[in-house]
Coordinates of C-alpha atoms in Angstrom, one line a residue:
Chain U
M60 CA -198.6 84.8 248.1
A61 CA -200.6 84.2 251.3
Q62 CA -201.3 87.2 253.2
V63 CA -199.4 87.1 256.7
T64 CA -199.7 89.8 258.9
F65 CA -196.7 89.0 261.1
F66 CA -193.7 90.9 260.4
H67 CA -194.8 93.0 257.7
Y68 CA -195.5 97.0 257.8
I69 CA -199.4 97.5 258.2
H70 CA -201.3 101.0 257.2
Q71 CA -202.1 102.9 260.0
E72 CA -202.1 107.1 261.4
T73 CA -200.3 106.3 264.8
V74 CA -197.5 108.3 266.3
L75 CA -195.4 105.5 266.5
H76 CA -196.5 104.8 262.7
R77 CA -195.7 108.8 262.2
M78 CA -191.9 108.8 263.7
D79 CA -188.9 109.8 261.3
G80 CA -187.6 106.7 260.4
R81 CA -183.9 108.5 261.0
L82 CA -184.6 108.4 264.7
K83 CA -187.1 105.0 264.6
L84 CA -183.7 103.3 264.0
G85 CA -182.2 104.9 266.7
C86 CA -184.7 103.2 269.5
L87 CA -184.1 99.8 267.1
F88 CA -180.7 100.0 268.4
V89 CA -181.2 101.0 271.9
L90 CA -183.9 98.5 272.5
T91 CA -181.8 95.8 271.2
F92 CA -178.7 96.6 273.0
S93 CA -181.3 96.7 276.1
A94 CA -182.4 93.3 274.7
T95 CA -178.8 91.4 274.6
L96 CA -178.1 93.2 278.1
A97 CA -181.4 92.3 280.3
S98 CA -180.8 89.5 282.5
G99 CA -183.6 88.7 285.4
W100 CA -186.8 89.2 286.2
L101 CA -187.0 93.0 286.4
S102 CA -185.5 94.0 283.3
F103 CA -187.4 91.9 281.1
L104 CA -190.6 93.4 283.2
I105 CA -188.9 97.3 282.1
L106 CA -188.3 96.3 278.6
L107 CA -192.3 94.1 278.8
S108 CA -193.6 97.0 279.7
L109 CA -193.0 99.3 277.3
L110 CA -193.4 96.5 274.0
S111 CA -196.6 96.4 275.2
C112 CA -197.3 99.9 275.8
G113 CA -195.6 100.6 271.2
L114 CA -198.3 97.5 270.7
V115 CA -201.3 99.5 272.0
V116 CA -199.7 102.8 270.5
S117 CA -199.5 101.5 267.6
K118 CA -202.9 99.5 266.9
L119 CA -201.1 96.4 265.7
P120 CA -204.0 93.8 265.1
L121 CA -203.0 92.2 268.6
V122 CA -204.8 88.8 268.3
T123 CA -203.9 88.2 264.5
L124 CA -200.5 88.5 265.2
M125 CA -201.0 86.0 268.2
K126 CA -202.8 83.7 266.0
E127 CA -199.6 84.0 263.1
M128 CA -196.6 83.4 266.3
K129 CA -197.9 80.0 267.6
L130 CA -195.1 78.2 265.7
L131 CA -192.6 80.6 267.5
A132 CA -194.3 80.2 270.5
V133 CA -193.2 76.3 270.3
M134 CA -189.8 78.0 269.2
L135 CA -189.7 79.5 272.6
I136 CA -190.9 76.5 274.3
I137 CA -188.0 75.1 273.6
V138 CA -185.3 77.8 274.5
F139 CA -187.3 78.0 276.7
L140 CA -186.6 73.9 278.0
T141 CA -183.3 74.1 277.2
N142 CA -181.5 77.1 277.9
G143 CA -183.3 78.8 280.3
F144 CA -185.6 81.3 281.3
H145 CA -182.7 84.6 280.2
F146 CA -182.4 82.6 277.4
A147 CA -186.3 83.2 276.0
S148 CA -187.1 86.5 277.7
R149 CA -184.3 87.8 275.0
L150 CA -185.5 86.0 272.7
I151 CA -189.4 87.4 273.6
L152 CA -188.2 90.5 273.6
M153 CA -186.4 90.4 270.1
M154 CA -189.6 89.0 269.0
L155 CA -191.8 91.9 269.9
I156 CA -188.9 94.6 268.9
S157 CA -189.6 92.9 265.4
V158 CA -193.2 93.0 265.0
L159 CA -193.0 96.5 266.2
M160 CA -190.3 98.3 264.1
S161 CA -191.3 96.0 260.3
G162 CA -195.4 96.7 262.0
T163 CA -194.7 100.6 261.8
T164 CA -192.4 101.7 259.3
S165 CA -192.2 101.2 255.5
L166 CA -189.8 99.8 253.8
T167 CA -189.5 103.3 252.0
T168 CA -188.5 104.1 255.2
V169 CA -186.5 101.6 256.2
K170 CA -184.9 102.6 252.5
N171 CA -184.6 105.8 253.1
T172 CA -182.9 105.7 255.8
I173 CA -180.3 104.1 255.4
E174 CA -180.1 105.8 252.6
W175 CA -179.3 108.8 254.4
Y176 CA -177.1 107.3 257.3
L177 CA -174.8 106.3 254.4
R178 CA -175.1 109.7 252.6
P179 CA -171.9 111.0 255.0
I180 CA -170.2 107.7 254.3
P181 CA -167.8 108.7 251.7
F182 CA -167.2 106.4 248.7
I183 CA -170.7 104.9 249.7
P184 CA -172.7 105.1 246.5
E185 CA -175.7 105.2 249.1
V186 CA -178.1 105.5 245.8
R187 CA -177.4 102.5 244.2
I188 CA -177.6 101.0 247.8
A189 CA -181.1 102.2 248.3
T190 CA -182.2 101.1 245.1
M191 CA -180.8 97.3 245.4
I192 CA -182.3 97.1 249.0
N193 CA -185.6 98.4 247.3
L194 CA -186.0 95.7 244.5
T195 CA -184.5 93.1 246.7
F196 CA -188.7 94.1 249.0
V197 CA -189.6 93.8 245.2
L198 CA -188.8 90.7 244.2
I199 CA -189.0 88.8 247.0
P200 CA -192.7 88.0 247.1
M201 CA -192.3 88.0 243.1
I202 CA -189.5 84.7 243.2
F203 CA -192.3 83.4 246.4
D204 CA -195.6 83.6 244.6
N205 CA -193.7 81.6 241.8
Y206 CA -192.1 78.5 243.7
L207 CA -195.3 78.8 244.8
E208 CA -197.2 78.7 241.5
M209 CA -194.1 76.5 240.0
T210 CA -194.8 74.0 243.0
D211 CA -198.6 74.0 242.6
A212 CA -198.1 73.2 238.7
Q213 CA -195.8 70.3 238.9
K214 CA -198.0 68.7 242.7
A215 CA -200.2 69.1 239.3
R216 CA -198.7 66.7 237.5
C217 CA -197.7 63.9 240.2
V218 CA -194.3 64.9 241.5
T219 CA -194.6 63.8 244.5
L220 CA -194.7 59.9 242.7
R221 CA -190.6 61.5 242.1
K222 CA -188.7 60.2 245.8
N223 CA -185.4 61.5 244.5
P224 CA -185.0 64.3 246.0
I225 CA -181.8 65.8 244.1
R226 CA -184.5 65.9 240.5
R227 CA -187.5 67.7 241.9
I228 CA -184.7 69.6 243.6
K229 CA -183.2 70.5 240.2
W230 CA -186.6 70.7 238.0
L231 CA -187.7 73.6 240.3
V232 CA -184.3 75.4 241.2
F233 CA -183.5 75.1 237.6
P234 CA -187.1 77.0 236.1
L235 CA -187.1 78.8 239.3
L236 CA -183.9 80.5 238.7
S237 CA -184.8 81.1 234.6
R238 CA -188.3 82.6 235.4
T239 CA -186.8 85.0 237.8
L240 CA -183.9 86.5 235.3
R241 CA -186.1 87.0 233.4
R242 CA -188.6 88.7 235.0
A243 CA -186.1 90.9 236.3
D244 CA -184.8 92.1 233.1
E245 CA -188.6 93.3 232.5
L246 CA -188.1 95.3 235.6
I247 CA -184.6 97.0 234.6
Y248 CA -186.5 97.5 230.8
A249 CA -189.1 98.8 233.2
M250 CA -186.7 101.0 234.8
E251 CA -184.7 102.2 231.5
A252 CA -188.6 103.2 230.6
R253 CA -189.2 105.8 232.9
C254 CA -185.3 107.4 232.6
Y255 CA -183.8 105.0 236.0
S256 CA -181.1 107.4 237.2
E257 CA -178.7 107.6 240.4
T258 CA -178.8 111.4 240.0
R259 CA -183.1 111.6 241.7
T260 CA -185.2 113.2 243.7
R261 CA -183.5 113.2 247.2
A262 CA -186.1 111.1 250.2
T263 CA -186.7 113.7 252.3
F264 CA -188.5 113.7 256.3
K265 CA -191.7 114.9 257.6
P266 CA -190.4 117.6 260.4
T267 CA -189.5 115.5 263.7
H268 CA -191.4 116.2 266.1
R269 CA -190.6 116.9 270.2
L270 CA -192.8 112.8 270.3
D271 CA -190.6 111.1 268.3
W272 CA -187.6 112.6 270.1
L273 CA -189.3 111.3 273.3
I274 CA -189.9 107.9 272.5
L275 CA -185.8 107.8 271.7
A276 CA -186.0 109.3 275.5
L277 CA -188.1 106.6 276.7
C278 CA -186.4 103.7 274.6
L279 CA -183.0 105.1 276.0
L280 CA -184.2 105.8 279.4
A281 CA -185.3 101.9 279.5
L282 CA -181.8 101.2 278.1
I283 CA -180.1 102.8 281.6
L284 CA -182.5 101.2 283.4
V285 CA -181.6 97.3 282.4
A286 CA -178.4 98.4 282.6
W287 CA -178.2 99.5 286.3
Y288 CA -181.3 96.3 287.0
A289 CA -178.7 94.2 285.2
Chain J
M193 CA -202.2 106.1 205.8
I194 CA -204.2 109.0 208.0
S195 CA -201.8 112.3 208.6
M196 CA -203.2 114.6 211.9
S197 CA -200.5 116.8 211.3
H198 CA -198.3 117.2 208.0
H199 CA -195.2 116.3 210.0
P200 CA -194.2 112.9 211.4
I201 CA -193.4 113.0 215.0
L202 CA -191.5 109.5 215.4
E203 CA -189.9 107.9 211.9
V204 CA -189.2 104.8 211.7
K205 CA -186.7 104.3 208.4
N206 CA -185.6 100.2 207.4
L207 CA -185.4 99.6 210.8
S208 CA -184.7 95.6 211.3
H209 CA -183.2 94.3 214.2
V210 CA -181.6 90.4 214.8
F211 CA -181.9 88.5 217.8
P212 CA -178.4 87.3 219.6
N213 CA -179.7 84.4 218.9
G214 CA -179.7 85.1 214.9
T215 CA -183.7 85.3 214.7
M216 CA -185.0 88.4 212.9
G217 CA -187.1 90.3 215.2
V218 CA -187.7 93.0 213.0
H219 CA -187.0 93.8 209.1
H220 CA -186.9 95.9 207.3
V221 CA -189.9 98.8 208.7
N222 CA -190.8 101.4 207.5
L223 CA -193.7 104.1 209.8
Q224 CA -194.3 107.1 210.4
V225 CA -196.2 108.1 213.6
Y226 CA -199.1 111.5 213.7
K227 CA -199.6 113.1 216.5
G228 CA -203.4 112.1 217.7
E229 CA -203.1 109.4 216.3
F230 CA -204.4 106.3 217.8
I231 CA -202.6 103.0 216.2
I232 CA -203.1 99.7 216.9
I233 CA -200.2 97.0 215.9
A234 CA -202.3 93.6 215.5
G235 CA -199.8 90.6 214.8
A236 CA -199.8 86.9 216.1
N237 CA -197.2 86.3 218.4
G238 CA -193.5 86.7 217.4
S239 CA -194.7 88.5 214.2
G240 CA -191.7 91.6 215.9
K241 CA -194.9 93.9 217.1
T242 CA -193.1 94.7 220.4
A243 CA -190.2 94.7 219.1
L244 CA -190.5 97.1 217.2
I245 CA -192.1 98.7 220.4
R246 CA -189.4 98.3 222.5
H247 CA -187.3 100.7 219.3
L248 CA -189.6 103.4 219.4
N249 CA -188.4 104.5 222.8
G250 CA -184.9 103.4 222.8
L251 CA -184.9 99.9 224.8
L252 CA -183.7 98.6 221.9
K253 CA -180.7 99.0 220.2
P254 CA -181.7 98.4 216.0
T255 CA -179.2 96.0 214.1
T256 CA -179.2 98.9 211.1
G257 CA -182.0 101.5 210.6
D258 CA -182.5 104.8 213.2
V259 CA -185.8 105.9 215.1
L260 CA -186.5 109.8 214.8
M261 CA -188.2 112.0 217.1
A262 CA -189.0 115.5 215.3
G263 CA -186.5 114.7 212.5
I264 CA -183.2 113.8 215.2
S265 CA -182.4 110.1 216.4
I266 CA -183.3 109.0 219.4
S267 CA -180.3 107.3 219.9
S268 CA -178.7 110.6 220.6
N269 CA -180.3 111.6 223.6
L270 CA -182.6 108.4 225.0
I271 CA -183.5 110.6 228.4
E272 CA -185.8 112.8 225.9
A273 CA -186.7 110.2 224.3
R274 CA -188.2 107.8 227.0
K275 CA -189.4 111.0 228.3
K276 CA -191.6 111.9 225.4
I277 CA -192.7 108.1 224.9
G278 CA -194.7 106.1 227.4
L279 CA -194.6 102.5 227.2
I280 CA -196.9 100.5 229.4
F281 CA -195.2 96.7 228.9
Q282 CA -197.6 94.2 228.9
D283 CA -197.0 91.7 232.5
S284 CA -197.7 95.1 235.1
D285 CA -196.9 93.5 238.5
S286 CA -193.2 92.9 236.9
Q287 CA -192.6 96.9 236.0
F288 CA -193.9 97.7 239.9
V289 CA -190.4 99.3 241.2
G290 CA -192.4 101.5 244.0
Q291 CA -193.8 100.0 247.9
T292 CA -196.4 102.0 247.8
V293 CA -198.8 102.8 244.3
Y294 CA -197.5 106.6 244.9
E295 CA -194.1 105.3 245.0
E296 CA -194.5 104.2 241.8
V297 CA -196.5 107.5 240.0
A298 CA -193.7 109.1 241.8
F299 CA -190.6 107.1 240.5
G300 CA -190.4 108.5 236.9
P301 CA -190.6 112.2 237.9
E302 CA -187.7 111.6 241.0
N303 CA -185.2 109.7 238.2
L304 CA -185.6 113.8 236.3
N305 CA -184.1 115.0 239.6
L306 CA -187.6 117.2 240.3
P307 CA -187.4 119.1 243.2
Q308 CA -190.2 117.3 245.8
A309 CA -193.0 119.3 246.4
E310 CA -192.9 119.0 242.4
V311 CA -192.9 115.3 242.7
A312 CA -195.7 115.4 244.8
Q313 CA -197.9 117.7 242.6
I314 CA -197.3 116.1 239.6
V315 CA -198.2 112.2 241.6
D316 CA -200.9 113.4 243.4
E317 CA -202.8 114.8 239.4
V318 CA -201.8 112.0 238.0
L319 CA -203.1 110.1 240.9
E320 CA -206.6 112.2 240.6
V321 CA -206.5 111.1 236.8
V322 CA -206.5 107.7 236.7
R323 CA -209.4 107.0 239.6
L324 CA -206.2 105.6 242.1
S325 CA -205.3 108.5 245.0
A326 CA -207.6 106.7 247.6
V327 CA -205.4 103.7 247.4
A328 CA -202.2 105.8 246.6
N329 CA -200.9 103.7 250.2
Q330 CA -201.3 100.5 249.7
S331 CA -198.5 98.0 247.8
P332 CA -199.2 97.8 244.0
H333 CA -199.5 94.2 244.3
T334 CA -202.7 94.0 246.2
L335 CA -204.7 95.7 243.3
S336 CA -207.2 94.7 240.8
G337 CA -206.1 93.6 237.3
G338 CA -207.7 96.7 236.2
Q339 CA -205.8 99.2 238.4
K340 CA -202.8 97.8 238.6
R341 CA -202.9 98.8 235.3
K342 CA -203.7 102.2 235.4
L343 CA -201.6 102.3 238.0
A344 CA -198.8 101.5 234.4
V345 CA -200.9 104.4 232.9
A346 CA -200.3 106.5 236.1
G347 CA -195.9 105.5 235.9
V348 CA -195.8 107.3 232.2
L349 CA -198.2 110.3 231.9
A350 CA -195.9 111.6 235.5
M351 CA -192.9 111.7 233.1
K352 CA -195.8 113.8 230.7
P353 CA -194.9 112.6 227.2
E354 CA -196.2 112.8 223.9
I355 CA -196.6 109.6 223.0
I356 CA -198.2 106.1 225.1
M357 CA -197.7 103.2 223.5
F358 CA -199.1 99.7 225.4
D359 CA -198.0 96.3 224.7
E360 CA -201.1 93.8 225.6
P361 CA -202.6 96.4 227.5
F362 CA -205.8 93.6 227.7
T363 CA -204.3 90.5 228.6
G364 CA -205.8 88.5 231.5
L365 CA -208.4 91.5 232.8
D366 CA -211.4 90.4 233.5
Y367 CA -214.9 92.0 231.3
P368 CA -214.9 95.6 234.0
G369 CA -210.5 95.5 234.3
V370 CA -210.8 95.9 230.0
V371 CA -213.7 98.6 230.5
Q372 CA -211.6 100.0 233.1
V373 CA -208.5 100.7 230.8
L374 CA -210.5 100.5 227.3
Q375 CA -212.2 104.0 228.8
Q376 CA -208.4 105.5 230.5
L377 CA -207.4 105.0 226.6
V378 CA -210.0 106.8 224.7
A379 CA -209.4 109.6 227.4
L380 CA -205.7 109.7 227.1
H381 CA -206.3 110.0 223.4
Q382 CA -209.1 112.8 223.8
A383 CA -207.1 114.5 225.6
G384 CA -204.6 115.1 222.9
S385 CA -201.8 112.2 223.4
T386 CA -201.1 109.8 220.9
I387 CA -201.2 106.3 221.3
I388 CA -199.2 103.5 220.1
L389 CA -201.2 99.7 221.0
V390 CA -200.3 96.7 219.8
T391 CA -202.3 93.4 220.4
H392 CA -203.7 90.7 218.8
E393 CA -207.2 91.3 220.3
L394 CA -208.6 93.9 218.1
E395 CA -212.9 93.1 219.1
K396 CA -211.7 94.9 222.6
V397 CA -210.1 97.9 220.5
L398 CA -210.6 98.6 217.1
A399 CA -213.9 101.0 217.5
H400 CA -211.7 103.8 219.1
A401 CA -208.4 103.7 216.8
N402 CA -208.0 105.8 213.7
R403 CA -204.9 103.4 212.6
L404 CA -204.2 99.3 211.6
I405 CA -200.6 97.7 211.5
V406 CA -200.5 94.4 210.9
M407 CA -197.2 92.8 211.3
N408 CA -195.8 89.4 209.9
Q409 CA -192.5 87.9 210.1
G410 CA -191.3 91.3 211.6
Q411 CA -192.0 92.6 208.4
L412 CA -194.9 94.9 208.0
V413 CA -197.7 94.2 206.4
A414 CA -200.7 96.5 205.8
D415 CA -201.0 99.2 207.4
G416 CA -203.6 102.2 206.9
R417 CA -207.0 102.8 207.8
P418 CA -208.6 100.4 210.2
E419 CA -212.5 99.6 207.5
D420 CA -209.5 99.4 204.6
V421 CA -206.5 97.2 206.6
I422 CA -209.0 94.9 208.9
K423 CA -209.8 92.8 205.5
T424 CA -206.7 92.3 205.1
V425 CA -205.7 91.0 208.5
E426 CA -207.2 87.2 208.5
K427 CA -204.3 86.6 206.5
H428 CA -201.6 87.1 208.5
A429 CA -203.1 85.3 211.7
V430 CA -205.4 87.7 213.0
R431 CA -209.1 86.7 214.0
M432 CA -211.8 89.0 212.0
P433 CA -213.3 90.9 214.9
L434 CA -216.0 92.2 212.5
Q435 CA -219.4 89.3 211.3
Q436 CA -220.7 89.5 208.6
G437 CA -222.7 93.3 207.4
E438 CA -221.6 94.1 211.0
R439 CA -219.5 97.9 211.0
I440 CA -216.1 98.5 213.0
E441 CA -218.3 101.4 215.0
S442 CA -220.3 98.4 216.6
L443 CA -217.2 96.5 218.2
T444 CA -216.7 99.2 221.1
W445 CA -216.9 97.9 224.6
L446 CA -218.1 101.0 226.1
K447 CA -221.7 102.1 226.5

């Protein structure tokens, strides 16, 4: 699969990478809510400053990320021209929040955090849900890889000469589905061979630091300011 | 047959398996595995090798016959059987569950509900053994072919098995990858593990085995010391790896 950094976790040793996933999810909610409230230059600048600081602290490869966001820039211009500054600024904020969160939070932390939040809710099989999230993230790149391989193999046999789109979809979808199911089957065998059980070791979190709470407090402060100016 | 100890640690009794489409996968196989053996199961594609080893840790259920571990049917305690008999699949990529190398190795011990501290200790130890500690935070899919096989081995070693089964471990590997896996195999055998390895590429591993089994059309057609059985392999669609006058020991890929 093509190595894309955009919306991918990039391992670094920073305070944002080490941050407790439970508090980070809290920050995500607060920042997303703030972005939906933001209207006007001042509230936009408050959130933009906070997120920019976050991006610098996170040590994410900003230049590479900017290059990969070129396509989204076109979309932003269209949104700006058709819907004005408010929508475009909110879209920029949402994109920055997503990049920051996905770049500094491993899928395991996301999975463990969701499992932790679901644990007190009765009748919800939190371990099963967490495993399903995990397996989805395992299978998506596999399906994507298979798709690329199959399209290349079909191109090599001049599929482009066949103009009927329904036939081309049929030739792609059915083999892809059958291959994905076979791989899923193998994965189930591999999990069974290693005694998969829902009664398993519970995920633990590293101790929460004062800095983690401080980051959450900063996000809350930004929310208050944005709400005030809105 | 070579007896490493008096009692077999694993025994296959009159095992047959018919797939739902009516194909005969395994046909009346009888087999004893002794502690410390290094067994190669060879055979052409579709000869029943993979189906046979998938019965040994209960992934497939026999149509008739049974698999006994220390005299007790494995179906009576599948978890115990799967702890003691590890299986490394042919396609490493499709068996990875973890997002990182560390999590992949931790998957097995976590399934056994071990305390987190013990899981961490086991994972650290095992990664050290297979020399993958430096890539503990990487995604399994970014590793080289040889490293992926080593990770698959690590995932099984974390369960502390007595018998380790490898299904076609050399498929798709380049020369350094084959050497890496081979070194791992020999080290595990020397450390006391019992090894069962399925392959049709005898030239890569036969020098290190002490028993060779050949399967054809679901049946076990030859079983014994490699130097005795090797003469018969071409009859069963397996390439004879030795040239005239060549000795099995000279086949080794390890320097």
